[in-house]
JSON list of C-alpha atoms in Angstrom, two decimals:
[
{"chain": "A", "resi": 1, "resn": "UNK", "atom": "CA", "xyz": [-12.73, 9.61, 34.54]},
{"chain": "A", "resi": 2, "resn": "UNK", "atom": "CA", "xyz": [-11.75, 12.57, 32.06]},
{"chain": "A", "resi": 3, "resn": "UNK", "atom": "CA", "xyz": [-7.82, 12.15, 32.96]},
{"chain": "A", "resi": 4, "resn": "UNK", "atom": "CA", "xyz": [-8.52, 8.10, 32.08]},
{"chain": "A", "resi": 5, "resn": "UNK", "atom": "CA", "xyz": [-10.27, 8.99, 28.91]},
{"chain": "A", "resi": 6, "resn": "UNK", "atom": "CA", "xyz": [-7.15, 10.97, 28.06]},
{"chain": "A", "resi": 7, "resn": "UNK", "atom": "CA", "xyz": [-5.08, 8.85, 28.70]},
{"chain": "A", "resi": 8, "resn": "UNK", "atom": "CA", "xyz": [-7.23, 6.64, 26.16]},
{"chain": "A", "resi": 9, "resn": "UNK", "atom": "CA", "xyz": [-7.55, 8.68, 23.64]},
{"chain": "A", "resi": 10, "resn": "UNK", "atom": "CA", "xyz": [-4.09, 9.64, 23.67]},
{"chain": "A", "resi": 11, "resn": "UNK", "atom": "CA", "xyz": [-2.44, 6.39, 23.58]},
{"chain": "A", "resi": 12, "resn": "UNK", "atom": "CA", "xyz": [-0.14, 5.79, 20.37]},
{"chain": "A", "resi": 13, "resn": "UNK", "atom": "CA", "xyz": [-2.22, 3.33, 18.95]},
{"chain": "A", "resi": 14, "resn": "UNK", "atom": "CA", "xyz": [-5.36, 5.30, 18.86]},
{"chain": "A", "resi": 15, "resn": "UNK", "atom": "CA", "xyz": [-3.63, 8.39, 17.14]},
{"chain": "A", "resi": 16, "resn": "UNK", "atom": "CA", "xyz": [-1.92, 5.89, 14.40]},
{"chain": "A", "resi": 17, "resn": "UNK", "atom": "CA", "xyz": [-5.44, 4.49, 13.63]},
{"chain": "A", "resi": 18, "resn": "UNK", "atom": "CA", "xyz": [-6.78, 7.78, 13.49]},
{"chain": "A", "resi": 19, "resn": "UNK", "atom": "CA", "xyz": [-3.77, 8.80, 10.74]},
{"chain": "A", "resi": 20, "resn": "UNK", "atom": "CA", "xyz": [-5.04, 5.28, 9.16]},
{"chain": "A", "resi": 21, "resn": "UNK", "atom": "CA", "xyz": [-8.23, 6.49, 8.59]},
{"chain": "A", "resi": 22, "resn": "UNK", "atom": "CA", "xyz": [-7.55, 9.52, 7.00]},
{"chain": "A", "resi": 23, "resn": "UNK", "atom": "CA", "xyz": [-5.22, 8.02, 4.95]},
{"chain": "A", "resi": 24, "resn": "UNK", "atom": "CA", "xyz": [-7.47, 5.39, 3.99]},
{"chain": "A", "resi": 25, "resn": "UNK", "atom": "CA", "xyz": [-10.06, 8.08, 2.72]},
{"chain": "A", "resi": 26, "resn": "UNK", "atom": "CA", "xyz": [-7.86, 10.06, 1.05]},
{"chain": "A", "resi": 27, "resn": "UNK", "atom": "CA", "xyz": [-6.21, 6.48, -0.60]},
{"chain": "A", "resi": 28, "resn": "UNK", "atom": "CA", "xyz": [-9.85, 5.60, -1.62]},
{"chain": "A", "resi": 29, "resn": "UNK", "atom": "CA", "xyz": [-10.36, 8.40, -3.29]},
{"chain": "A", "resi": 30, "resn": "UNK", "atom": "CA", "xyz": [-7.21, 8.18, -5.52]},
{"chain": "A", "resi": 31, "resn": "UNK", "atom": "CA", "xyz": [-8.09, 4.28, -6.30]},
{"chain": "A", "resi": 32, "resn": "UNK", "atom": "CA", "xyz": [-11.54, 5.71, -6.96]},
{"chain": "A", "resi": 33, "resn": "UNK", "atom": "CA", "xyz": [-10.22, 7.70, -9.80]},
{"chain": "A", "resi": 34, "resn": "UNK", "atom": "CA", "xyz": [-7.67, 5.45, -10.83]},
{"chain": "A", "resi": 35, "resn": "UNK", "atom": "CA", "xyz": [-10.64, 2.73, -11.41]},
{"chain": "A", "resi": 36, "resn": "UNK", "atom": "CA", "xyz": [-13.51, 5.43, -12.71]},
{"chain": "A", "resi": 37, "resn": "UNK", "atom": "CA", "xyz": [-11.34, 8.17, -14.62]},
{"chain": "A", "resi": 38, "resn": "UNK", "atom": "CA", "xyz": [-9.02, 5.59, -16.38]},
{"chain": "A", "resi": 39, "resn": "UNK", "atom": "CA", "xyz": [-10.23, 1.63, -16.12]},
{"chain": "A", "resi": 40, "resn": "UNK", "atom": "CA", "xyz": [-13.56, 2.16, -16.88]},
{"chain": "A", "resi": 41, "resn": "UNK", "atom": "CA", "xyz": [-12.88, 4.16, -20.18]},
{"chain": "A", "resi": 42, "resn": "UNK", "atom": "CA", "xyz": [-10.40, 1.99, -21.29]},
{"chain": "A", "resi": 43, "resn": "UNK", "atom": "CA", "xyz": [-12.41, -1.06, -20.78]},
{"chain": "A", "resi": 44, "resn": "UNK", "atom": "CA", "xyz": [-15.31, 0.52, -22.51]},
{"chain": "A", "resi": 45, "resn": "UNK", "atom": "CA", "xyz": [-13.35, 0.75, -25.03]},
{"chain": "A", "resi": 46, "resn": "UNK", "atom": "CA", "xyz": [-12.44, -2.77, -25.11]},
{"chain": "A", "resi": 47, "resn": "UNK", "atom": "CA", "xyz": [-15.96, -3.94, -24.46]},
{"chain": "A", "resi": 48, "resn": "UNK", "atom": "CA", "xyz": [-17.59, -1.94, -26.99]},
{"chain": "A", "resi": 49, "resn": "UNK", "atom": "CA", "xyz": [-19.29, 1.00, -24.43]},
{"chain": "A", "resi": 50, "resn": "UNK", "atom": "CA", "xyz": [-21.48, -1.10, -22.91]},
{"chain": "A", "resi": 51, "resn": "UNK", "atom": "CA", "xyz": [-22.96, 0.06, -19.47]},
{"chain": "A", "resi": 52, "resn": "UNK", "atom": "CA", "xyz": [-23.96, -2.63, -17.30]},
{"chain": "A", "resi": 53, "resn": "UNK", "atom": "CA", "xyz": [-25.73, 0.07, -14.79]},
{"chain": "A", "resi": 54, "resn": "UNK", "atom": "CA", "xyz": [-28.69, 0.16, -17.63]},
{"chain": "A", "resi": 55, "resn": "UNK", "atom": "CA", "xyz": [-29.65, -3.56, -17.52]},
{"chain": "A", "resi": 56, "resn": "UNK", "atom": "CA", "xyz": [-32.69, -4.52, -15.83]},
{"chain": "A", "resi": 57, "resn": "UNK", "atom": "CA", "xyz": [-35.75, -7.00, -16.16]},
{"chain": "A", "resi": 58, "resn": "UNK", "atom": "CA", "xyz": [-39.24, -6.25, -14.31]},
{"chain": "A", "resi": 59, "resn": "UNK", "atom": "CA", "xyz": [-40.22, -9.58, -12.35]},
{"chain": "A", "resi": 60, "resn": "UNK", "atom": "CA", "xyz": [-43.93, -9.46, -11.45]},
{"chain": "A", "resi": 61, "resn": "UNK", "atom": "CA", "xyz": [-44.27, -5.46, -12.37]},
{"chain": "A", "resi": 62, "resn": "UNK", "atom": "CA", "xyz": [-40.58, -4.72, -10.10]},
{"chain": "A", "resi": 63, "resn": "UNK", "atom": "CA", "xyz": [-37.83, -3.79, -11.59]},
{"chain": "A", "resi": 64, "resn": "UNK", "atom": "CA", "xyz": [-34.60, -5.71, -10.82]},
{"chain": "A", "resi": 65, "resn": "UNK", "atom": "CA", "xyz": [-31.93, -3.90, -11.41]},
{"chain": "A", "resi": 66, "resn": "UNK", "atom": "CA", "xyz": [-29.14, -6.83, -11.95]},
{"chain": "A", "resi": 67, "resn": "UNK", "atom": "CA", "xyz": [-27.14, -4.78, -14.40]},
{"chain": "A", "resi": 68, "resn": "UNK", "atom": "CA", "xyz": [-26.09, -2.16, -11.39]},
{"chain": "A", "resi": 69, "resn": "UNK", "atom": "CA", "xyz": [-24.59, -5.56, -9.86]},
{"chain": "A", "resi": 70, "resn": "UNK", "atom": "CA", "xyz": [-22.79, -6.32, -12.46]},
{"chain": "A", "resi": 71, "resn": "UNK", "atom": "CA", "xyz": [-21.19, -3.11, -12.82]},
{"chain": "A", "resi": 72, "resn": "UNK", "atom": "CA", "xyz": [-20.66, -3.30, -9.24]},
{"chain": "A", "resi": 73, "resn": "UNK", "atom": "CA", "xyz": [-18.73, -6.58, -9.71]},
{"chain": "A", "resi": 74, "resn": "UNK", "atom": "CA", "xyz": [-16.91, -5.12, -12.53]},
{"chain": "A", "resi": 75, "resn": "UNK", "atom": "CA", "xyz": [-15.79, -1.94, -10.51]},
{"chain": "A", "resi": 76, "resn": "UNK", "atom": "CA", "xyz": [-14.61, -4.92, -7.54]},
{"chain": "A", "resi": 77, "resn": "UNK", "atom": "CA", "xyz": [-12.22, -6.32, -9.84]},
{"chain": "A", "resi": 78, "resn": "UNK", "atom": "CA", "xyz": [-11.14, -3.03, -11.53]},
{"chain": "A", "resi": 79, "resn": "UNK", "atom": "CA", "xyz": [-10.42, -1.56, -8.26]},
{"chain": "A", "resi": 80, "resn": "UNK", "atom": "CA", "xyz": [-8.78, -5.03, -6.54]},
{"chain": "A", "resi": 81, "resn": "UNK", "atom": "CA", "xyz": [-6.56, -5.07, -9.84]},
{"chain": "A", "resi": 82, "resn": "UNK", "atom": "CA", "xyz": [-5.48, -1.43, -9.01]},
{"chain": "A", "resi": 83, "resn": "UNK", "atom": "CA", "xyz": [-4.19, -2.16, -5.53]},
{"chain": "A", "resi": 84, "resn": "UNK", "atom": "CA", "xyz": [-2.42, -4.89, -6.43]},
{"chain": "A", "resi": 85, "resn": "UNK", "atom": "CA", "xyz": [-0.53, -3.07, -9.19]},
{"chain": "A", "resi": 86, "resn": "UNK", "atom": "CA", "xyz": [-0.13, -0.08, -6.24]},
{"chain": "A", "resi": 87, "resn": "UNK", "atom": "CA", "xyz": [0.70, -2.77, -3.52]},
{"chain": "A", "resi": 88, "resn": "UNK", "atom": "CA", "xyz": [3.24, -4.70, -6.39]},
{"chain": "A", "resi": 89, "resn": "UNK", "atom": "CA", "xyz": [4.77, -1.45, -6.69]},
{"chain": "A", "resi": 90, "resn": "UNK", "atom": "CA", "xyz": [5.77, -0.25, -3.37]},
{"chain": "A", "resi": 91, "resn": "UNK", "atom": "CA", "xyz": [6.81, -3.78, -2.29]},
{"chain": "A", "resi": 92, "resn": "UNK", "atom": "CA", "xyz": [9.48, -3.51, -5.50]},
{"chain": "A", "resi": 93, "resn": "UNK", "atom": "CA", "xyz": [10.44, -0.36, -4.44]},
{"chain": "A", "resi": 94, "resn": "UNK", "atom": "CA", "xyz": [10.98, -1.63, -0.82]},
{"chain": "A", "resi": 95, "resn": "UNK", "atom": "CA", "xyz": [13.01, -4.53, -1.83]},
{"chain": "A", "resi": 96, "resn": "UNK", "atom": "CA", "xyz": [15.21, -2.18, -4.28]},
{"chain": "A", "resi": 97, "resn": "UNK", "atom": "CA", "xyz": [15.70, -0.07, -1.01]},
{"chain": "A", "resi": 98, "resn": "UNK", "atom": "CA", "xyz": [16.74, -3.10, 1.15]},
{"chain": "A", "resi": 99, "resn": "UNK", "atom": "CA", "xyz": [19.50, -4.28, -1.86]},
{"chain": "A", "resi": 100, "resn": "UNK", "atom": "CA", "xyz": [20.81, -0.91, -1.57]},
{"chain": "A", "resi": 101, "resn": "UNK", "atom": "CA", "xyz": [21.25, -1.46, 2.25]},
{"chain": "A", "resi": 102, "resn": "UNK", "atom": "CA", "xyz": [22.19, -4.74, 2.36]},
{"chain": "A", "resi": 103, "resn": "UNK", "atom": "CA", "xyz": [24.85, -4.18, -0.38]},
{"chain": "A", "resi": 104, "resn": "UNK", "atom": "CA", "xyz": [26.94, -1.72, 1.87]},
{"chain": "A", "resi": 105, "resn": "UNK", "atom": "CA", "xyz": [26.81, -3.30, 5.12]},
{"chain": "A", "resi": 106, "resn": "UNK", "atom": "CA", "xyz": [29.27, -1.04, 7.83]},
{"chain": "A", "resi": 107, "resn": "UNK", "atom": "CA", "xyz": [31.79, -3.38, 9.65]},
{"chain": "A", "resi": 108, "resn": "UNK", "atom": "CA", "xyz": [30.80, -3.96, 13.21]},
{"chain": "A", "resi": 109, "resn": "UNK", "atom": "CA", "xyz": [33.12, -2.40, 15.95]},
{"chain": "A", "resi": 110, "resn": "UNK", "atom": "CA", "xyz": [35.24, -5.87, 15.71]},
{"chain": "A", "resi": 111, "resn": "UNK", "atom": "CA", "xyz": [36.04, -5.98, 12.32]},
{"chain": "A", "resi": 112, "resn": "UNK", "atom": "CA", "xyz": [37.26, -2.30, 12.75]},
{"chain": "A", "resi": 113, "resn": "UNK", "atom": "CA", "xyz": [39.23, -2.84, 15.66]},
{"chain": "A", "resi": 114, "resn": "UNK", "atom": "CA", "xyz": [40.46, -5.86, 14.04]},
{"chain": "A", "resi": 115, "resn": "UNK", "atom": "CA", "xyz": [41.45, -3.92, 10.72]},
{"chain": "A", "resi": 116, "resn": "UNK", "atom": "CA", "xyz": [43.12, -1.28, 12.46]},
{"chain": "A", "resi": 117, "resn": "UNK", "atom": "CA", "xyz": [45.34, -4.13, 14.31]},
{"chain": "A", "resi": 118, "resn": "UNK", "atom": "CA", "xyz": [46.35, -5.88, 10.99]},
{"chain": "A", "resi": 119, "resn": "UNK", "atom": "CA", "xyz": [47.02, -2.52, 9.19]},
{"chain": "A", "resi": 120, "resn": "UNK", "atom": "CA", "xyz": [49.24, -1.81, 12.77]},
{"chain": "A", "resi": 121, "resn": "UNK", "atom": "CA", "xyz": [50.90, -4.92, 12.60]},
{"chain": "A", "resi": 122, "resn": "UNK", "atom": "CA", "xyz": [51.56, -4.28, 8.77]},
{"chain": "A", "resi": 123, "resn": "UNK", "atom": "CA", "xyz": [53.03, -1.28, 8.99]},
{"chain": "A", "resi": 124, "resn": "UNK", "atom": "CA", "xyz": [55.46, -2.54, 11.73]},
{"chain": "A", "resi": 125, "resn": "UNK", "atom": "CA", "xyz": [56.70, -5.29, 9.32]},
{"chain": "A", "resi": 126, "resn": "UNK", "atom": "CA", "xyz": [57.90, -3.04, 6.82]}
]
């Protein structure tokens, strides 16, 4: 059972989901501070400094705290608008990688056999 279990655990698709989830922590945190260190200024700025997290009405002697949801929405969409900017990003710099590929394409071993016979046959003609 132990050597099956290692076997398991050691597969290549467990270790690349473990990478994924460290990675995926560590990502989180920099979107975290991306959204809370420079969105949320700037659009407190914009909005005037108003904190949603404050807002709240008491129903029946309980307080509902509806502003927290709000700011929770807000922080959604701040931090869905910063992953597509990252994920617009990487996908331009992935296409301007392929270009540069794509533009210099190396002859396959056909064309250079076939080069090597015309420039043969041209220097015989001279």
């Amino acid at each position: 059972m132990w050597k099956e279990f290692k076997k398991f655990a050691m597969r290549g698709n467990v270790i690349d989901l473990a990478i994924a989830v460290v990675l995926g922590a560590a990502f989180t945190a920099i979107v975290n501070s991306l959204v809370n260190d420079i969105f949320m200024p700037l659009l407190g700025i914009i909005i005037g400094g108003v904190d949603f997290s404050n807002l709240k009405a008491s129903v029946l002697g309980v307080d509902v705290l509806y502003g927290n949801f709000i700011q929770q929405i807000v922080s959604f969409i701040l931090i869905a608008f910063a992953l597509f900017l990252i994920v617009k990003i990487i996908n331009r710099l992935q296409r301007e990688k392929e270009v540069e590929e794509a533009a210099a394409p190396t002859p396959t071993k056909e064309e250079q056999l076939l080069s090597e016979i015309r420039d043969l046959l041209k220097d015989r003609s001279i």
